[in-house]
Short mmCIF file of N, CA, C and O in Angstrom, two decimals:
data_model
loop_
_atom_site.label_atom_id
_atom_site.label_comp_id
_atom_site.label_asym_id
_atom_site.label_seq_id
_atom_site.Cartn_x
_atom_site.Cartn_y
_atom_site.Cartn_z
N UNK A 1 22.88 5.25 5.71
CA UNK A 1 21.50 5.65 5.67
C UNK A 1 20.97 5.50 4.24
O UNK A 1 21.59 5.93 3.29
N UNK A 2 19.82 4.90 4.09
CA UNK A 2 19.21 4.68 2.79
C UNK A 2 18.34 5.88 2.43
O UNK A 2 17.53 6.32 3.23
N UNK A 3 18.55 6.38 1.22
CA UNK A 3 17.70 7.49 0.78
C UNK A 3 16.47 6.93 0.07
O UNK A 3 16.51 5.85 -0.52
N UNK A 4 15.40 7.66 0.12
CA UNK A 4 14.16 7.26 -0.55
C UNK A 4 14.23 7.75 -1.98
O UNK A 4 14.49 8.92 -2.24
N UNK A 5 14.00 6.85 -2.92
CA UNK A 5 14.04 7.20 -4.33
C UNK A 5 12.75 7.88 -4.75
O UNK A 5 11.68 7.56 -4.26
N UNK A 6 12.88 8.78 -5.68
CA UNK A 6 11.71 9.45 -6.24
C UNK A 6 11.07 8.54 -7.29
O UNK A 6 11.68 7.58 -7.77
N UNK A 7 9.86 8.89 -7.65
CA UNK A 7 9.18 8.15 -8.72
C UNK A 7 9.99 8.25 -10.01
O UNK A 7 10.13 7.26 -10.74
N UNK A 8 10.55 9.42 -10.28
CA UNK A 8 11.39 9.59 -11.47
C UNK A 8 12.57 8.64 -11.44
O UNK A 8 12.87 7.98 -12.45
N UNK A 9 13.25 8.54 -10.31
CA UNK A 9 14.41 7.64 -10.21
C UNK A 9 14.01 6.19 -10.45
O UNK A 9 14.69 5.46 -11.18
N UNK A 10 12.90 5.79 -9.87
CA UNK A 10 12.41 4.42 -10.11
C UNK A 10 12.09 4.22 -11.59
O UNK A 10 12.49 3.21 -12.18
N UNK A 11 11.38 5.17 -12.17
CA UNK A 11 10.97 5.05 -13.57
C UNK A 11 12.19 4.94 -14.48
O UNK A 11 12.21 4.13 -15.42
N UNK A 12 13.21 5.75 -14.24
CA UNK A 12 14.43 5.71 -15.07
C UNK A 12 15.18 4.39 -14.88
O UNK A 12 15.73 3.85 -15.85
N UNK A 13 15.19 3.87 -13.66
CA UNK A 13 15.83 2.57 -13.43
C UNK A 13 15.11 1.47 -14.20
O UNK A 13 15.74 0.60 -14.81
N UNK A 14 13.78 1.48 -14.15
CA UNK A 14 13.01 0.48 -14.88
C UNK A 14 13.25 0.61 -16.38
O UNK A 14 13.40 -0.39 -17.09
N UNK A 15 13.28 1.83 -16.89
CA UNK A 15 13.53 2.06 -18.31
C UNK A 15 14.91 1.55 -18.71
O UNK A 15 15.08 1.00 -19.80
N UNK A 16 15.90 1.73 -17.83
CA UNK A 16 17.25 1.24 -18.12
C UNK A 16 17.29 -0.28 -18.24
O UNK A 16 18.15 -0.83 -18.93
N UNK A 17 16.34 -0.95 -17.60
CA UNK A 17 16.21 -2.40 -17.72
C UNK A 17 15.47 -2.80 -19.00
O UNK A 17 15.31 -3.98 -19.29
N UNK A 18 14.98 -1.79 -19.72
CA UNK A 18 14.21 -2.05 -20.94
C UNK A 18 12.73 -2.15 -20.70
O UNK A 18 11.96 -2.48 -21.60
N UNK A 19 12.29 -1.88 -19.46
CA UNK A 19 10.87 -1.94 -19.14
C UNK A 19 10.22 -0.64 -19.56
O UNK A 19 10.78 0.44 -19.45
N UNK A 20 9.00 -0.72 -20.04
CA UNK A 20 8.23 0.45 -20.46
C UNK A 20 7.34 0.90 -19.31
O UNK A 20 6.67 0.09 -18.69
N UNK A 21 7.36 2.20 -19.01
CA UNK A 21 6.60 2.74 -17.90
C UNK A 21 5.54 3.72 -18.41
O UNK A 21 5.63 4.21 -19.54
N UNK A 22 4.56 4.00 -17.56
CA UNK A 22 3.52 4.97 -17.91
C UNK A 22 3.00 5.60 -16.63
O UNK A 22 3.25 5.11 -15.53
N UNK A 23 2.28 6.70 -16.79
CA UNK A 23 1.74 7.44 -15.65
C UNK A 23 0.37 6.92 -15.25
O UNK A 23 -0.44 6.58 -16.09
N UNK A 24 0.16 6.90 -13.94
CA UNK A 24 -1.14 6.58 -13.38
C UNK A 24 -1.59 7.77 -12.55
O UNK A 24 -0.77 8.52 -12.02
N UNK A 25 -2.89 7.93 -12.42
CA UNK A 25 -3.42 9.01 -11.60
C UNK A 25 -2.87 8.88 -10.18
O UNK A 25 -2.71 7.77 -9.67
N UNK A 26 -2.59 10.01 -9.53
CA UNK A 26 -2.03 10.00 -8.19
C UNK A 26 -2.94 9.23 -7.24
O UNK A 26 -4.15 9.39 -7.24
N UNK A 27 -2.32 8.37 -6.43
CA UNK A 27 -3.07 7.60 -5.45
C UNK A 27 -3.96 6.53 -6.04
O UNK A 27 -4.89 6.07 -5.40
N UNK A 28 -3.68 6.14 -7.28
CA UNK A 28 -4.57 5.24 -7.99
C UNK A 28 -3.79 4.23 -8.82
O UNK A 28 -2.62 4.42 -9.11
N UNK A 29 -4.47 3.18 -9.21
CA UNK A 29 -3.92 2.22 -10.17
C UNK A 29 -4.49 2.49 -11.56
O UNK A 29 -4.24 1.75 -12.49
N UNK A 30 -5.27 3.57 -11.67
CA UNK A 30 -5.95 3.87 -12.93
C UNK A 30 -5.11 4.78 -13.80
O UNK A 30 -4.51 5.74 -13.32
N UNK A 31 -5.07 4.51 -15.12
CA UNK A 31 -4.38 5.41 -16.03
C UNK A 31 -5.03 6.80 -16.00
O UNK A 31 -6.18 6.96 -15.58
N UNK A 32 -4.31 7.77 -16.46
CA UNK A 32 -4.82 9.14 -16.52
C UNK A 32 -6.04 9.22 -17.42
O UNK A 32 -6.12 8.52 -18.43
N UNK A 33 -6.96 10.08 -17.07
CA UNK A 33 -8.14 10.29 -17.91
C UNK A 33 -7.67 10.76 -19.29
O UNK A 33 -6.81 11.63 -19.41
N UNK A 34 -8.23 10.17 -20.32
CA UNK A 34 -7.87 10.56 -21.68
C UNK A 34 -6.60 9.91 -22.20
O UNK A 34 -6.24 10.09 -23.35
N UNK A 35 -5.93 9.14 -21.35
CA UNK A 35 -4.70 8.48 -21.81
C UNK A 35 -5.06 7.10 -22.36
O UNK A 35 -6.20 6.67 -22.29
N UNK A 36 -4.06 6.44 -22.86
CA UNK A 36 -4.25 5.09 -23.37
C UNK A 36 -3.54 4.07 -22.48
O UNK A 36 -3.17 3.00 -22.92
N UNK A 37 -3.33 4.47 -21.21
CA UNK A 37 -2.76 3.54 -20.23
C UNK A 37 -1.45 2.95 -20.68
O UNK A 37 -0.54 3.66 -21.11
N UNK A 38 -1.36 1.63 -20.60
CA UNK A 38 -0.10 0.96 -20.94
C UNK A 38 0.29 1.15 -22.40
O UNK A 38 1.45 1.00 -22.75
N UNK A 39 -0.67 1.52 -23.25
CA UNK A 39 -0.33 1.78 -24.66
C UNK A 39 0.46 3.08 -24.82
O UNK A 39 1.03 3.32 -25.87
N UNK A 40 0.48 3.92 -23.79
CA UNK A 40 1.29 5.13 -23.79
C UNK A 40 2.65 4.91 -23.16
O UNK A 40 3.40 5.86 -22.94
N UNK A 41 2.97 3.69 -22.82
CA UNK A 41 4.21 3.41 -22.10
C UNK A 41 5.44 3.69 -22.96
O UNK A 41 5.39 3.65 -24.18
N UNK A 42 6.54 3.98 -22.27
CA UNK A 42 7.79 4.28 -22.95
C UNK A 42 8.98 3.89 -22.09
O UNK A 42 8.84 3.76 -20.87
N UNK A 43 10.13 3.72 -22.72
CA UNK A 43 11.39 3.56 -21.99
C UNK A 43 12.34 4.69 -22.35
O UNK A 43 13.52 4.64 -22.04
N UNK A 44 11.81 5.73 -23.00
CA UNK A 44 12.60 6.89 -23.40
C UNK A 44 12.85 7.79 -22.19
O UNK A 44 11.91 8.33 -21.60
N UNK A 45 14.13 7.96 -21.83
CA UNK A 45 14.50 8.71 -20.62
C UNK A 45 14.02 10.16 -20.68
O UNK A 45 13.58 10.70 -19.65
N UNK A 46 14.08 10.80 -21.82
CA UNK A 46 13.65 12.21 -21.92
C UNK A 46 12.15 12.33 -21.66
O UNK A 46 11.71 13.24 -20.94
N UNK A 47 11.37 11.43 -22.24
CA UNK A 47 9.92 11.49 -22.02
C UNK A 47 9.58 11.17 -20.57
O UNK A 47 8.72 11.82 -19.96
N UNK A 48 10.26 10.19 -20.00
CA UNK A 48 10.02 9.82 -18.60
C UNK A 48 10.37 10.98 -17.69
O UNK A 48 9.63 11.29 -16.75
N UNK A 49 11.47 11.66 -17.97
CA UNK A 49 11.87 12.81 -17.16
C UNK A 49 10.84 13.93 -17.27
O UNK A 49 10.50 14.57 -16.27
N UNK A 50 10.31 14.14 -18.46
CA UNK A 50 9.26 15.17 -18.64
C UNK A 50 8.02 14.79 -17.84
O UNK A 50 7.38 15.66 -17.25
N UNK A 51 7.67 13.53 -17.81
CA UNK A 51 6.48 13.09 -17.08
C UNK A 51 6.66 13.20 -15.58
O UNK A 51 5.79 13.71 -14.88
N UNK A 52 7.76 12.65 -15.06
CA UNK A 52 7.91 12.47 -13.62
C UNK A 52 8.85 13.48 -12.96
O UNK A 52 9.00 13.46 -11.74
N UNK A 53 9.47 14.35 -13.74
CA UNK A 53 10.44 15.28 -13.17
C UNK A 53 9.87 16.60 -12.72
O UNK A 53 10.56 17.41 -12.12
N UNK A 54 8.60 16.84 -12.99
CA UNK A 54 7.97 18.11 -12.64
C UNK A 54 7.33 18.08 -11.26
O UNK A 54 7.64 17.22 -10.42
N UNK A 55 6.44 19.00 -11.05
CA UNK A 55 5.79 19.11 -9.75
C UNK A 55 4.53 18.25 -9.65
O UNK A 55 4.03 18.04 -8.55
N UNK A 56 4.03 17.76 -10.79
CA UNK A 56 2.84 16.91 -10.75
C UNK A 56 3.17 15.61 -10.03
O UNK A 56 4.29 15.13 -10.08
N UNK A 57 2.18 15.04 -9.38
CA UNK A 57 2.35 13.78 -8.66
C UNK A 57 1.64 12.68 -9.44
O UNK A 57 0.44 12.78 -9.70
N UNK A 58 2.38 11.67 -9.84
CA UNK A 58 1.82 10.54 -10.57
C UNK A 58 2.21 9.25 -9.87
O UNK A 58 3.26 9.16 -9.27
N UNK A 59 1.39 8.25 -10.01
CA UNK A 59 1.82 6.89 -9.68
C UNK A 59 2.51 6.33 -10.91
O UNK A 59 2.34 6.84 -12.02
N UNK A 60 3.25 5.28 -10.72
CA UNK A 60 4.06 4.70 -11.78
C UNK A 60 3.51 3.34 -12.16
O UNK A 60 3.29 2.48 -11.30
N UNK A 61 3.27 3.16 -13.45
CA UNK A 61 2.85 1.86 -13.96
C UNK A 61 3.94 1.27 -14.82
O UNK A 61 4.73 2.00 -15.43
N UNK A 62 4.02 -0.04 -14.86
CA UNK A 62 5.00 -0.74 -15.69
C UNK A 62 4.24 -1.67 -16.62
O UNK A 62 3.36 -2.42 -16.18
N UNK A 63 4.59 -1.61 -17.90
CA UNK A 63 3.98 -2.53 -18.86
C UNK A 63 4.81 -3.80 -18.90
O UNK A 63 5.94 -3.79 -19.37
N UNK A 64 4.27 -4.90 -18.37
CA UNK A 64 5.06 -6.13 -18.34
C UNK A 64 5.16 -6.76 -19.72
O UNK A 64 4.22 -7.41 -20.20
N UNK A 65 6.26 -6.52 -20.38
CA UNK A 65 6.52 -7.08 -21.70
C UNK A 65 7.76 -7.95 -21.58
O UNK A 65 8.82 -7.48 -21.20
N UNK A 66 7.62 -9.22 -21.86
CA UNK A 66 8.74 -10.13 -21.77
C UNK A 66 8.90 -10.76 -20.40
O UNK A 66 9.83 -11.50 -20.15
N UNK A 67 8.01 -10.43 -19.49
CA UNK A 67 8.01 -11.06 -18.17
C UNK A 67 6.58 -11.10 -17.65
O UNK A 67 5.69 -10.47 -18.18
N UNK A 68 6.39 -11.85 -16.59
CA UNK A 68 5.07 -12.06 -16.02
C UNK A 68 5.00 -11.36 -14.68
O UNK A 68 5.92 -11.45 -13.87
N UNK A 69 3.92 -10.64 -14.43
CA UNK A 69 3.72 -9.96 -13.15
C UNK A 69 2.51 -10.57 -12.46
O UNK A 69 1.49 -10.82 -13.09
N UNK A 70 2.64 -10.78 -11.17
CA UNK A 70 1.56 -11.35 -10.38
C UNK A 70 1.30 -10.42 -9.19
O UNK A 70 2.21 -10.11 -8.42
N UNK A 71 0.07 -9.97 -9.06
CA UNK A 71 -0.33 -9.08 -7.97
C UNK A 71 -1.10 -9.89 -6.95
O UNK A 71 -2.15 -10.45 -7.26
N UNK A 72 -0.56 -9.98 -5.73
CA UNK A 72 -1.18 -10.79 -4.68
C UNK A 72 -1.63 -9.86 -3.57
O UNK A 72 -0.81 -9.20 -2.94
N UNK A 73 -2.93 -9.81 -3.35
CA UNK A 73 -3.49 -8.96 -2.30
C UNK A 73 -3.76 -9.78 -1.05
O UNK A 73 -4.36 -10.84 -1.11
N UNK A 74 -3.28 -9.25 0.09
CA UNK A 74 -3.53 -9.87 1.38
C UNK A 74 -3.98 -8.75 2.32
O UNK A 74 -3.24 -8.25 3.14
N UNK A 75 -5.21 -8.30 2.09
CA UNK A 75 -5.78 -7.23 2.90
C UNK A 75 -7.27 -7.19 2.67
O UNK A 75 -7.77 -7.75 1.70
N UNK A 76 -7.96 -6.52 3.54
CA UNK A 76 -9.40 -6.30 3.38
C UNK A 76 -10.16 -7.58 3.02
O UNK A 76 -10.97 -7.60 2.10
N UNK A 77 -9.83 -8.66 3.72
CA UNK A 77 -10.53 -9.92 3.50
C UNK A 77 -10.03 -10.72 2.31
O UNK A 77 -10.54 -11.81 2.04
N UNK A 78 -9.04 -10.21 1.59
CA UNK A 78 -8.50 -10.95 0.44
C UNK A 78 -7.41 -11.89 0.94
O UNK A 78 -6.61 -11.53 1.79
N UNK A 79 -7.40 -13.09 0.40
CA UNK A 79 -6.43 -14.10 0.84
C UNK A 79 -5.55 -14.54 -0.31
O UNK A 79 -5.46 -15.72 -0.64
N UNK A 80 -4.88 -13.58 -0.91
CA UNK A 80 -4.01 -13.88 -2.04
C UNK A 80 -2.88 -14.83 -1.68
O UNK A 80 -2.43 -15.61 -2.52
N UNK A 81 -2.42 -14.78 -0.42
CA UNK A 81 -1.36 -15.69 0.00
C UNK A 81 -1.82 -17.15 -0.05
O UNK A 81 -1.08 -18.04 -0.45
N UNK A 82 -3.08 -17.38 0.31
CA UNK A 82 -3.64 -18.74 0.24
C UNK A 82 -3.74 -19.18 -1.21
O UNK A 82 -3.35 -20.30 -1.56
N UNK A 83 -4.23 -18.32 -2.06
CA UNK A 83 -4.35 -18.64 -3.48
C UNK A 83 -2.98 -18.92 -4.09
O UNK A 83 -2.82 -19.85 -4.88
N UNK A 84 -1.98 -18.12 -3.72
CA UNK A 84 -0.64 -18.34 -4.24
C UNK A 84 -0.12 -19.71 -3.82
O UNK A 84 0.44 -20.44 -4.65
N UNK A 85 -0.31 -20.09 -2.56
CA UNK A 85 0.15 -21.42 -2.12
C UNK A 85 -0.55 -22.53 -2.91
O UNK A 85 0.08 -23.52 -3.28
N UNK A 86 -1.84 -22.38 -3.17
CA UNK A 86 -2.57 -23.38 -3.95
C UNK A 86 -2.01 -23.47 -5.37
O UNK A 86 -1.85 -24.57 -5.92
N UNK A 87 -1.73 -22.33 -5.96
CA UNK A 87 -1.15 -22.32 -7.31
C UNK A 87 0.23 -22.97 -7.32
O UNK A 87 0.56 -23.74 -8.23
N UNK A 88 1.04 -22.66 -6.30
CA UNK A 88 2.38 -23.26 -6.22
C UNK A 88 2.29 -24.76 -5.99
O UNK A 88 3.10 -25.53 -6.55
N UNK A 89 1.32 -25.22 -5.19
CA UNK A 89 1.13 -26.65 -4.99
C UNK A 89 0.79 -27.34 -6.30
O UNK A 89 1.24 -28.45 -6.56
N UNK A 90 0.02 -26.69 -7.12
CA UNK A 90 -0.41 -27.27 -8.39
C UNK A 90 0.65 -27.16 -9.49
O UNK A 90 0.93 -28.12 -10.19
N UNK A 91 1.26 -25.97 -9.62
CA UNK A 91 2.17 -25.70 -10.74
C UNK A 91 3.64 -25.69 -10.35
O UNK A 91 4.51 -25.68 -11.22
N UNK A 92 3.95 -25.63 -9.07
CA UNK A 92 5.33 -25.47 -8.61
C UNK A 92 5.69 -24.01 -8.53
O UNK A 92 4.94 -23.14 -8.98
N UNK A 93 6.82 -23.76 -7.88
CA UNK A 93 7.23 -22.37 -7.72
C UNK A 93 7.62 -21.78 -9.04
O UNK A 93 7.60 -20.64 -9.28
#
């Protein structure tokens, strides 16, 4: 049986890979009000545990440093899958 990982567990795994994480408002892709978003990111396990180990609910953001992230939406009339195929046809996988 597979257990569901907590946000803290995910954040610590990403930090162990050297990725910097930050908090997002619950249910949102937006950084916390008054924060500096990805500029507040860290890979420090103690800070991550303080952020995500409590009772507050946060979404998890990752600052892509040293790699490229691509967000493809296929919902609500968005056809990201079509755009991705066009990009792959032009640039390759």
